[in-house]
Structures are given as C-alpha cells and as structure tokens.
PDB file of C-alpha atoms in Angstrom:
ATOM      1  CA  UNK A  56     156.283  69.998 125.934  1.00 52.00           C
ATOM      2  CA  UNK A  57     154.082  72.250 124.005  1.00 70.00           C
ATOM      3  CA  UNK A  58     152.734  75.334 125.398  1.00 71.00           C
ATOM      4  CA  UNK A  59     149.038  75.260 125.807  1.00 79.00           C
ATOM      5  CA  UNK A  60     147.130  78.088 124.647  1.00 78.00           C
ATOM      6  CA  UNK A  61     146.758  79.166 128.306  1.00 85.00           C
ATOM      7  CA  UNK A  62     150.554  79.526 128.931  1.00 79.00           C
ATOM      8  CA  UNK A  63     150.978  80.950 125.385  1.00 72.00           C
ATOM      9  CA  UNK A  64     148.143  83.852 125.933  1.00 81.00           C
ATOM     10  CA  UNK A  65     149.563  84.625 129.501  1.00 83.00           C
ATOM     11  CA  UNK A  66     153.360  84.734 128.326  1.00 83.00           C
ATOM     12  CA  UNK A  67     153.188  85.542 124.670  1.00 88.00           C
ATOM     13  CA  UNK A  68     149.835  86.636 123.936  1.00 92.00           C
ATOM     14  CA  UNK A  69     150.047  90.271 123.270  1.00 95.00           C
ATOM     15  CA  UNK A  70     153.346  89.878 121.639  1.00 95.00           C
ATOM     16  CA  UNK A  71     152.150  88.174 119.055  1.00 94.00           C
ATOM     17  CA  UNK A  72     149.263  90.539 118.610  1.00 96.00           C
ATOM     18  CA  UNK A  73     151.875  93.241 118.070  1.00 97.00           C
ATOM     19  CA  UNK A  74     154.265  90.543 115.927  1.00 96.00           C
ATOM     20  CA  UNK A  75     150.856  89.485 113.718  1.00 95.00           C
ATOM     21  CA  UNK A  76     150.911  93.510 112.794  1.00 97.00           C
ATOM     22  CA  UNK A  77     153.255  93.289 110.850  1.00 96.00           C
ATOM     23  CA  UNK A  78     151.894  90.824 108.799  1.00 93.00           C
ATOM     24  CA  UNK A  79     152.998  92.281 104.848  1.00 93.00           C
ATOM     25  CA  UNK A  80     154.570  95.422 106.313  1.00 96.00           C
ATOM     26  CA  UNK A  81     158.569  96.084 106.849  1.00 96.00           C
ATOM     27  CA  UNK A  82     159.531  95.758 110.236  1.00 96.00           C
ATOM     28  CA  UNK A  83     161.570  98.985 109.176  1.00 96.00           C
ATOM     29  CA  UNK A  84     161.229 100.672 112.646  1.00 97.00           C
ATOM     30  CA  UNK A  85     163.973 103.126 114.356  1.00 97.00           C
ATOM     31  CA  UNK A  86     164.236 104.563 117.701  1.00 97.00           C
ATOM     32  CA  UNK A  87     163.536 107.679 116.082  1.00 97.00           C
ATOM     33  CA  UNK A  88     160.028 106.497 114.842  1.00 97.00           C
ATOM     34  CA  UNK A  89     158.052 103.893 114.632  1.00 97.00           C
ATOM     35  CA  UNK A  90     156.866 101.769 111.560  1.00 97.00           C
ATOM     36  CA  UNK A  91     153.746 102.168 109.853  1.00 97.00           C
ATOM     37  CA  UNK A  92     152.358  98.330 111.110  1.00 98.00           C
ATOM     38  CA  UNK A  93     153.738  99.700 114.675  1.00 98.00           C
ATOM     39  CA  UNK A  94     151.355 102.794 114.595  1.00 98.00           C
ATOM     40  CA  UNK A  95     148.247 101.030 113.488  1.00 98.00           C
ATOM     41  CA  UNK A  96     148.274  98.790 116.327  1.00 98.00           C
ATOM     42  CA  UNK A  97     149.045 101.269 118.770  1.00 98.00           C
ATOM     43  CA  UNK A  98     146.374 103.224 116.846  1.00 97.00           C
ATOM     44  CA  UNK A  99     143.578 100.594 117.021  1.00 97.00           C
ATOM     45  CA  UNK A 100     144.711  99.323 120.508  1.00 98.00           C
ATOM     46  CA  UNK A 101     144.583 102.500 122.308  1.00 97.00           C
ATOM     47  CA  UNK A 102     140.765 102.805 121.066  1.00 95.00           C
ATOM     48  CA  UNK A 103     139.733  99.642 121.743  1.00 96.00           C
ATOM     49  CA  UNK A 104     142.109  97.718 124.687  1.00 96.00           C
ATOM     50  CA  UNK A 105     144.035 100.305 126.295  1.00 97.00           C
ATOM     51  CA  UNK A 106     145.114  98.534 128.641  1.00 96.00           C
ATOM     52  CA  UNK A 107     146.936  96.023 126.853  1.00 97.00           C
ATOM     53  CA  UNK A 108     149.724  97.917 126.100  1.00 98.00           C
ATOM     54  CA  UNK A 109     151.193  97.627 129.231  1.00 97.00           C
ATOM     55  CA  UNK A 110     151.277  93.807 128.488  1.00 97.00           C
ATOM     56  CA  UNK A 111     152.449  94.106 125.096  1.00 97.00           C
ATOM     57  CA  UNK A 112     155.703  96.253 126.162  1.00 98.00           C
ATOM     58  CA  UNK A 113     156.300  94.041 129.125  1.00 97.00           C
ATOM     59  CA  UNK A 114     156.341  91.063 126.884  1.00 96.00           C
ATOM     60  CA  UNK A 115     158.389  91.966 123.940  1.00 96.00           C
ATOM     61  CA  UNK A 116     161.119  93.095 126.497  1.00 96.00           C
ATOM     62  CA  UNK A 117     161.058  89.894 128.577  1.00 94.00           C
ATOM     63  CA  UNK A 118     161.633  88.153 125.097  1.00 92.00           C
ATOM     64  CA  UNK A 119     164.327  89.895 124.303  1.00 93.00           C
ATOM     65  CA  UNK A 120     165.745  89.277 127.816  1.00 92.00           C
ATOM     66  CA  UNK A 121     165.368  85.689 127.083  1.00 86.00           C
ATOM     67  CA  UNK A 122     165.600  84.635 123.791  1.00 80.00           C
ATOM     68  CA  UNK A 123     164.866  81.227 123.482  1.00 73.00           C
ATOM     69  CA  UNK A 124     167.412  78.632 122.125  1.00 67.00           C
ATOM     70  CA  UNK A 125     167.105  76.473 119.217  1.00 67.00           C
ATOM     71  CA  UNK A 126     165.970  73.409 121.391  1.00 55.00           C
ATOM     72  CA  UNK A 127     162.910  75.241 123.361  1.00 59.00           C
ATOM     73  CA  UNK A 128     161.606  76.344 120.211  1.00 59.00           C
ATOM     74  CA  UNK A 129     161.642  72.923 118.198  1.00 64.00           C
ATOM     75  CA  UNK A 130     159.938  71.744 121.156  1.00 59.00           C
ATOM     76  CA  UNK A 131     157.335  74.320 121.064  1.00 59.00           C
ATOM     77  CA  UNK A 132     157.871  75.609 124.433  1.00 63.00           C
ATOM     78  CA  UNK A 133     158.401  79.145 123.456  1.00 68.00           C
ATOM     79  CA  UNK A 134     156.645  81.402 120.833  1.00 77.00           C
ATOM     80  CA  UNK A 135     158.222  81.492 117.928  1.00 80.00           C
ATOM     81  CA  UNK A 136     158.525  84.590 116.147  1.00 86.00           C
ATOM     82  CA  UNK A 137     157.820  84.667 112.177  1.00 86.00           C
ATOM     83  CA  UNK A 138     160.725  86.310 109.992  1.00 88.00           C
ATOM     84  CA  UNK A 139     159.930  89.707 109.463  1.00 91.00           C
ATOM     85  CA  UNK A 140     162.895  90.194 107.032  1.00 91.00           C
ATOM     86  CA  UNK A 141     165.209  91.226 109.461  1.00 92.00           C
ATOM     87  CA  UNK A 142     169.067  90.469 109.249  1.00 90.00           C
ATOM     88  CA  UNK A 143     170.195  87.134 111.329  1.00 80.00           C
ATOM     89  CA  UNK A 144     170.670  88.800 115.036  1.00 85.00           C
ATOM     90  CA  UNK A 145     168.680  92.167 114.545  1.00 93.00           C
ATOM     91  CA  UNK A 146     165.659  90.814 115.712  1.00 92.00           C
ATOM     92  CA  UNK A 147     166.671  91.079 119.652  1.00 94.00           C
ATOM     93  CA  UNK A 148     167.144  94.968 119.124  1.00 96.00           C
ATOM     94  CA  UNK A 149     163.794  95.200 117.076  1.00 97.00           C
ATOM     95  CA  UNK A 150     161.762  94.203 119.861  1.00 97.00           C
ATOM     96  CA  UNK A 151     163.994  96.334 122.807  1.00 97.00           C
ATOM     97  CA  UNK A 152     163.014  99.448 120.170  1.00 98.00           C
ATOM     98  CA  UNK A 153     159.276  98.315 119.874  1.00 98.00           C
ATOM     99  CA  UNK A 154     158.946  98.282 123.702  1.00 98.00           C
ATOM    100  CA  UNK A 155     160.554 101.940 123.575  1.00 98.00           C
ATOM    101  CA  UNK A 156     157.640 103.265 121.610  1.00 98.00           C
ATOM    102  CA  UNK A 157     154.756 101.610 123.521  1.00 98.00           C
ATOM    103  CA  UNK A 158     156.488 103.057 126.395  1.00 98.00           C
ATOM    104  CA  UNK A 159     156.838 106.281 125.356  1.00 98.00           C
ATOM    105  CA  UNK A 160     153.330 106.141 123.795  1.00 97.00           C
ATOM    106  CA  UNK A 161     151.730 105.291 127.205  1.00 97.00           C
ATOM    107  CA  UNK A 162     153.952 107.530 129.582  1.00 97.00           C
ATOM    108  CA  UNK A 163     153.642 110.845 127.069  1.00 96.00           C
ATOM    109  CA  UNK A 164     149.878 110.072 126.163  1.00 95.00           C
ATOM    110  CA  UNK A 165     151.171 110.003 122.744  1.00 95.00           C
ATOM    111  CA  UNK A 166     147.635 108.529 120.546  1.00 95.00           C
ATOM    112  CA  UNK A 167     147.603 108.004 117.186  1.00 95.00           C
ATOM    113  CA  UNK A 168     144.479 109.922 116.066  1.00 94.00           C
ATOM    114  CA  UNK A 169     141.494 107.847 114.677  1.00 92.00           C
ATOM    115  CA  UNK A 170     142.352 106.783 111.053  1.00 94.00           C
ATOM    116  CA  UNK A 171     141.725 104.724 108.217  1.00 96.00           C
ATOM    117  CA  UNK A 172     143.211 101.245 109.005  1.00 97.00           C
ATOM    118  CA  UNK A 173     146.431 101.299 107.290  1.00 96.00           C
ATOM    119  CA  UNK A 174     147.625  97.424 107.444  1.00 97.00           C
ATOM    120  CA  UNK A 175     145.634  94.085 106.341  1.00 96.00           C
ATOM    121  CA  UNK A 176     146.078  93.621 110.423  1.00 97.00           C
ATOM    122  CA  UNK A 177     144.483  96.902 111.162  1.00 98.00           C
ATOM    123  CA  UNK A 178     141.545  96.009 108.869  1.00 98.00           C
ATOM    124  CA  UNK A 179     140.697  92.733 110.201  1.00 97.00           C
ATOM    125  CA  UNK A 180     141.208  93.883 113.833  1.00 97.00           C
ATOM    126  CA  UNK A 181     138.811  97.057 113.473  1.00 97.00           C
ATOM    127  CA  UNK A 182     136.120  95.219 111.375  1.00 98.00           C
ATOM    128  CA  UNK A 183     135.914  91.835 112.109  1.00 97.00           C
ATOM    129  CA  UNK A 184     132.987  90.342 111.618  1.00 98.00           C
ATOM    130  CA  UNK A 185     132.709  92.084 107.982  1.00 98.00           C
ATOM    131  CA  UNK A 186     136.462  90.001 107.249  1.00 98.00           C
ATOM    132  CA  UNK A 187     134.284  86.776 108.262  1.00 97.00           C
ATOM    133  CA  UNK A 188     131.478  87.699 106.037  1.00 98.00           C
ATOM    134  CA  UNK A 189     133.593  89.192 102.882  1.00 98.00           C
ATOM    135  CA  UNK A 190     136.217  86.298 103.276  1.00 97.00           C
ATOM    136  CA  UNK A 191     133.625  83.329 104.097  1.00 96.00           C
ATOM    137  CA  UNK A 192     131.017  83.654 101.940  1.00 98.00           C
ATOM    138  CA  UNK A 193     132.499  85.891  98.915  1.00 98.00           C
ATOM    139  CA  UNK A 194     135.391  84.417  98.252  1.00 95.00           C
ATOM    140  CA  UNK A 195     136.551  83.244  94.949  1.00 95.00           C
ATOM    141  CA  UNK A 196     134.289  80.043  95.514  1.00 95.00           C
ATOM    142  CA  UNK A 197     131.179  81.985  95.646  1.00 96.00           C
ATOM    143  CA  UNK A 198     129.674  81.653  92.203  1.00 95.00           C
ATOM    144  CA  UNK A 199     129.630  78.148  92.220  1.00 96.00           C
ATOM    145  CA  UNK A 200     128.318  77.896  95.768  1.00 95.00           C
ATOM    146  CA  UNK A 201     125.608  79.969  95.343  1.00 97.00           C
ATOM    147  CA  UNK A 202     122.950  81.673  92.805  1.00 95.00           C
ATOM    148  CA  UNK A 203     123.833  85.086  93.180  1.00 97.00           C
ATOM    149  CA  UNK A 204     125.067  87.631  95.796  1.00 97.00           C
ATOM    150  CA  UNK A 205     121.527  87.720  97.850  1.00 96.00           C
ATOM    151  CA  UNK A 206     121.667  84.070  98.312  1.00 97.00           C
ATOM    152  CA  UNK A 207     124.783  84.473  99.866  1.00 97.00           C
ATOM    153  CA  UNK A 208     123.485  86.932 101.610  1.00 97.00           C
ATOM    154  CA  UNK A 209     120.704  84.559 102.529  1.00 96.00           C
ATOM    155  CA  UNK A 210     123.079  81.972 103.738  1.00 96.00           C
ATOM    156  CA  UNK A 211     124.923  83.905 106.087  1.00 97.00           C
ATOM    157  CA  UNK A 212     122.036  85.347 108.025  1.00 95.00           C
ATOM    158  CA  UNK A 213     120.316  81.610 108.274  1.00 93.00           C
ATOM    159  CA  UNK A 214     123.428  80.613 109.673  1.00 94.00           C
ATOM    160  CA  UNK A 215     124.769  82.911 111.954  1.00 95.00           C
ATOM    161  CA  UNK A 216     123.684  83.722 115.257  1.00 95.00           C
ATOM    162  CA  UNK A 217     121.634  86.732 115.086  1.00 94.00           C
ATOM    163  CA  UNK A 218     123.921  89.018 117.862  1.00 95.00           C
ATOM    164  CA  UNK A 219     126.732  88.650 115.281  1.00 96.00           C
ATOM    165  CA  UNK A 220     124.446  90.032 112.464  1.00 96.00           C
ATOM    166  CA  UNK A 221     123.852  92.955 114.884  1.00 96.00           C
ATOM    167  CA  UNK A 222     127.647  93.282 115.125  1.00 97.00           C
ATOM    168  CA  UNK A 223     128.310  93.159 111.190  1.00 98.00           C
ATOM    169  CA  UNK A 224     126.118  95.672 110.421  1.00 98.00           C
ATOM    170  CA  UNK A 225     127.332  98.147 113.196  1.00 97.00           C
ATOM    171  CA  UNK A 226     130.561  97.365 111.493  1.00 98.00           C
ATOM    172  CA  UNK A 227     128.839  98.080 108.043  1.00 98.00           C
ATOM    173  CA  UNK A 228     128.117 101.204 109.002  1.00 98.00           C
ATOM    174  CA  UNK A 229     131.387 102.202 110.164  1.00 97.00           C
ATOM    175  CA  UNK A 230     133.127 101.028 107.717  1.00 98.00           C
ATOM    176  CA  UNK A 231     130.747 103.406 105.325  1.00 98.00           C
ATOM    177  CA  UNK A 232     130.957 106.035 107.812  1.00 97.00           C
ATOM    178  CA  UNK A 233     135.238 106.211 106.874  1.00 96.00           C
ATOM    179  CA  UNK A 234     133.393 108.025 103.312  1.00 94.00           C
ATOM    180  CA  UNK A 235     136.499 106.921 101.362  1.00 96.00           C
ATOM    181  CA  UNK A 236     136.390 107.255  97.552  1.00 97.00           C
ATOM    182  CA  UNK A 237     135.273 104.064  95.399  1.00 97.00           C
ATOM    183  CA  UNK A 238     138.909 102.768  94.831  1.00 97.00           C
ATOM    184  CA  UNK A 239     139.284 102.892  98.422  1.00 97.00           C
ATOM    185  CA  UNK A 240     136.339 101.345  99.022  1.00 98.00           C
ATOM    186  CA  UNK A 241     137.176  98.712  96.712  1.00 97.00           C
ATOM    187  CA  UNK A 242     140.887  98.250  98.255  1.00 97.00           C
ATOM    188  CA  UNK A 243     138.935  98.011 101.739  1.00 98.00           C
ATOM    189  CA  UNK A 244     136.777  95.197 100.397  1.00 98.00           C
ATOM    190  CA  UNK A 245     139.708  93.168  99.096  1.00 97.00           C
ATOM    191  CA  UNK A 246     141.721  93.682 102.164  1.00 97.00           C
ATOM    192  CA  UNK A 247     138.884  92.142 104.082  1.00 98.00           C
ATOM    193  CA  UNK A 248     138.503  89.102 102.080  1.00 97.00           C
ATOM    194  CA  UNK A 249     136.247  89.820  99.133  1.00 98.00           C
ATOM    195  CA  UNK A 250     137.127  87.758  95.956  1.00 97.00           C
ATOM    196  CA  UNK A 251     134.036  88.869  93.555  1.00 97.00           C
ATOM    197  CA  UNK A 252     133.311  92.142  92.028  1.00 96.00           C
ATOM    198  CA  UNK A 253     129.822  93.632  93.706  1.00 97.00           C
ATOM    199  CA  UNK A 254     126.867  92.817  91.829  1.00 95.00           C
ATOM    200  CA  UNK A 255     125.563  95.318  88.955  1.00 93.00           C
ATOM    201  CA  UNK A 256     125.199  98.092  88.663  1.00 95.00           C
ATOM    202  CA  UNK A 257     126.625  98.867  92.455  1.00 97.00           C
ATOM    203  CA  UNK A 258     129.593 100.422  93.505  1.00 97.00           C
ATOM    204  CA  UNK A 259     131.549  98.762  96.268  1.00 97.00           C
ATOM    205  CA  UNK A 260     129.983 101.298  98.661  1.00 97.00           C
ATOM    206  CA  UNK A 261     126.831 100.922  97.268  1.00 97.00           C
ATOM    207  CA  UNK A 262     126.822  97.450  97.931  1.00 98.00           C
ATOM    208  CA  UNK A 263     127.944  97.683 101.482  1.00 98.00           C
ATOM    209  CA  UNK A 264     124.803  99.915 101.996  1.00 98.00           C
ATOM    210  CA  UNK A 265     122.488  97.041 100.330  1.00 97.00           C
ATOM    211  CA  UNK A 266     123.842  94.848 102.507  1.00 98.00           C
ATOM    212  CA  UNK A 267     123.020  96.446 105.912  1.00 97.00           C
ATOM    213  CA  UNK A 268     119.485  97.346 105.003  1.00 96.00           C
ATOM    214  CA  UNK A 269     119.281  93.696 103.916  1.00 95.00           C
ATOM    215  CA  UNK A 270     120.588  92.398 107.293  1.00 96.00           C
ATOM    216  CA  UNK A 271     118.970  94.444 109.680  1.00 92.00           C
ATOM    217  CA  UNK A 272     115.659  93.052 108.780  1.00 81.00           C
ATOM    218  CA  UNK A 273     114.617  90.897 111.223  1.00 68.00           C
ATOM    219  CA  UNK A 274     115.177  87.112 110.293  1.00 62.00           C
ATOM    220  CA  UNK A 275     111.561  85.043 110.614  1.00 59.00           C
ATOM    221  CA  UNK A 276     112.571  82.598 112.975  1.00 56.00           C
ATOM    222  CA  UNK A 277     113.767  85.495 115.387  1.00 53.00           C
ATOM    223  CA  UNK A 278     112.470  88.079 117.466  1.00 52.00           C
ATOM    224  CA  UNK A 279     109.445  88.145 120.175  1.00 53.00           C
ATOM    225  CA  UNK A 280     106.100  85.791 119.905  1.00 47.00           C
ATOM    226  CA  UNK A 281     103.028  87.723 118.100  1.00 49.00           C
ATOM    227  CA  UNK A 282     101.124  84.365 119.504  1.00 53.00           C
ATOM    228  CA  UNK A 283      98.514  86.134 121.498  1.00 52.00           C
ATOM    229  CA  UNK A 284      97.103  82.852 122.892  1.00 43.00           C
TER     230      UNK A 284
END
C-alpha cells in the first residue's frame, strides 16, 4: 500500500529535503568534505529550521540501515530515492557519509556562513514566493498571456492573497539586498523561473526594484474602511 503523505513526511520527509538538494549537482561528497548541494542545505537549514537537522541525519541513517527491497518500493511503501549518478551499490555509503557531516555540523557548531544560494534548491528554498511569481507568471508563455510585464504584474496581485504579496516583496528586497553584479542578477532570475528578458530599458535588478515599489502599493479592494458612516 502506498505511503500517505503523513507516513512519508514522518519517515522520509527530511530526507528527501536533503535528497531534493541535490537536484543538478554531483552527489560527489567524501568523508573528508562535503559537496557543494550538501553545504547549501546545511547552509539555508541552519538559518531557517535548525532543528531539522537532527531529523534529517536520523533519517538518512535509518535508510541506510534498511534499504528497501525491490518489492516495497514498486509498491510505493518506501521513498524512493532519485539516481544521483552514483555507481550501482554506492548509494548506501553516500547517505552513512551525509549523516557524518550533519552530525559533525551540529555537535562542532560547524555553520556555513550566510551566502549567496549556490544550488537551483538553495534558490527556491531561500526565496520562494519570488520562484512562484518569476516561474508562474513570466514564463516563456507570458507574451501571449498578457499585454506587457505590468499586466502581469497586475494579474498576480489581483490574484493572490495579499499576506503572500507582503512575503514576495520582503523576499524582493532580499534578494536585492545580496548586491550581486547584473549577470548574477540575471543568473538569479533564471534560476528562479524567469523565461523573458526584463522589460526596456531595465536591468534585471532594476526590474526587481520596479517590482516591489509596484507591489507594495496597497491593492483597492484591500486595507481598512475610509466609510465614515
């Protein structure tokens, strides 16, 4: 029987946050160091859950305890793990040496110091809500869905729930605050789901800026009564 997503949370959860890291990178890891996918998500997990790398270390090393056999997995009642392009039978000892370094990274206080996100993982998990609205409403499709960049704009804000505004353009900002050069800006944009050049004459930057003054005025249809009746 398939797991639900309450048994696959509580068992596998976190491991597949860590596994989902790796998305693009080599899992090229060795007890002497860890990979680059490894050390953003210790880097972005210590700043923001803490506390969740306990979990992730005891579940990678209960997997590897148990590996599941071919029959549990084709009846989905263990997480399957995605090839990372690891040799047939090397993936047992990957995960043992993963739950090494989150180990050691907890017991010695080892932190990765604040950063720029490193991984497509690490982008998406520091800026969220900017991957939904970069990757929902300007992605290749854009053009023919809607006038011009400020209508998308437009479309976003009537449509989205006026708390996650808030939270895009506190991301906005942070994401600006990283004061990367314009090709980095750029890379940052693509990474987080942006299909279209920024409109002329700005910069990738630029834009961003636009953007959050545009979206932290106040929608019409929200904010208190000026009825005075």
């Amino acid at each position: 029987m398939p797991l639900s997503p309450l048994e696959h949370d509580r068992r596998y959860g976190e491991l597949d946050q860590v596994i989902r890291a790796y998305a693009g990178q080599p899992a090229d890891d060795t007890p002497d160091k860890p990979s680059e996918a490894l050390t953003a998500y210790l880097r972005h997990t210590w700043h923001t859950r803490p506390w969740a790398l306990a979990v992730a270390e005891r579940q990678l090393r209960e997997y590897a305890d148990n590996p599941p056999g071919r029959l549990r997995l084709r009846l989905g009642e263990f997480y399957a793990i995605p090839d990372v392009g690891l040799p047939e039978g090397a993936t047992q000892q990957w995960l043992y040496c993963l739950a090494d370094h989150i180990k050691h990274s907890v017991e010695e206080g080892d932190v990765p110091p604040p950063a720029t996100p490193a991984t497509h993982w690490e982008w998406h998990a520091r800026f969220p809500e900017v991957g939904q609205f970069l990757g929902g409403w300007f992605s290749q499709d854009m053009p023919d869905e809607f006038d011009d960049h400020d209508a998308a704009i437009d479309d976003y804000r009537t449509l989205t729930d006026p708390q996650l505004v808030a939270h895009l353009v506190g991301e906005l900002h942070e994401l600006l605050a990283l004061d990367l050069d314009e090709s980095d800006y750029a890379l940052a944009v693509a990474e987080l789901g942006m299909e279209v050049d920024p409109p002329t004459p700005y910069s990738p930057s630029g834009w961003l800026a636009l953007v959050a003054d545009q979206l932290t005025v106040p929608r019409a249809d929200y904010g208190p009564s000026t009825d005075q009746s």
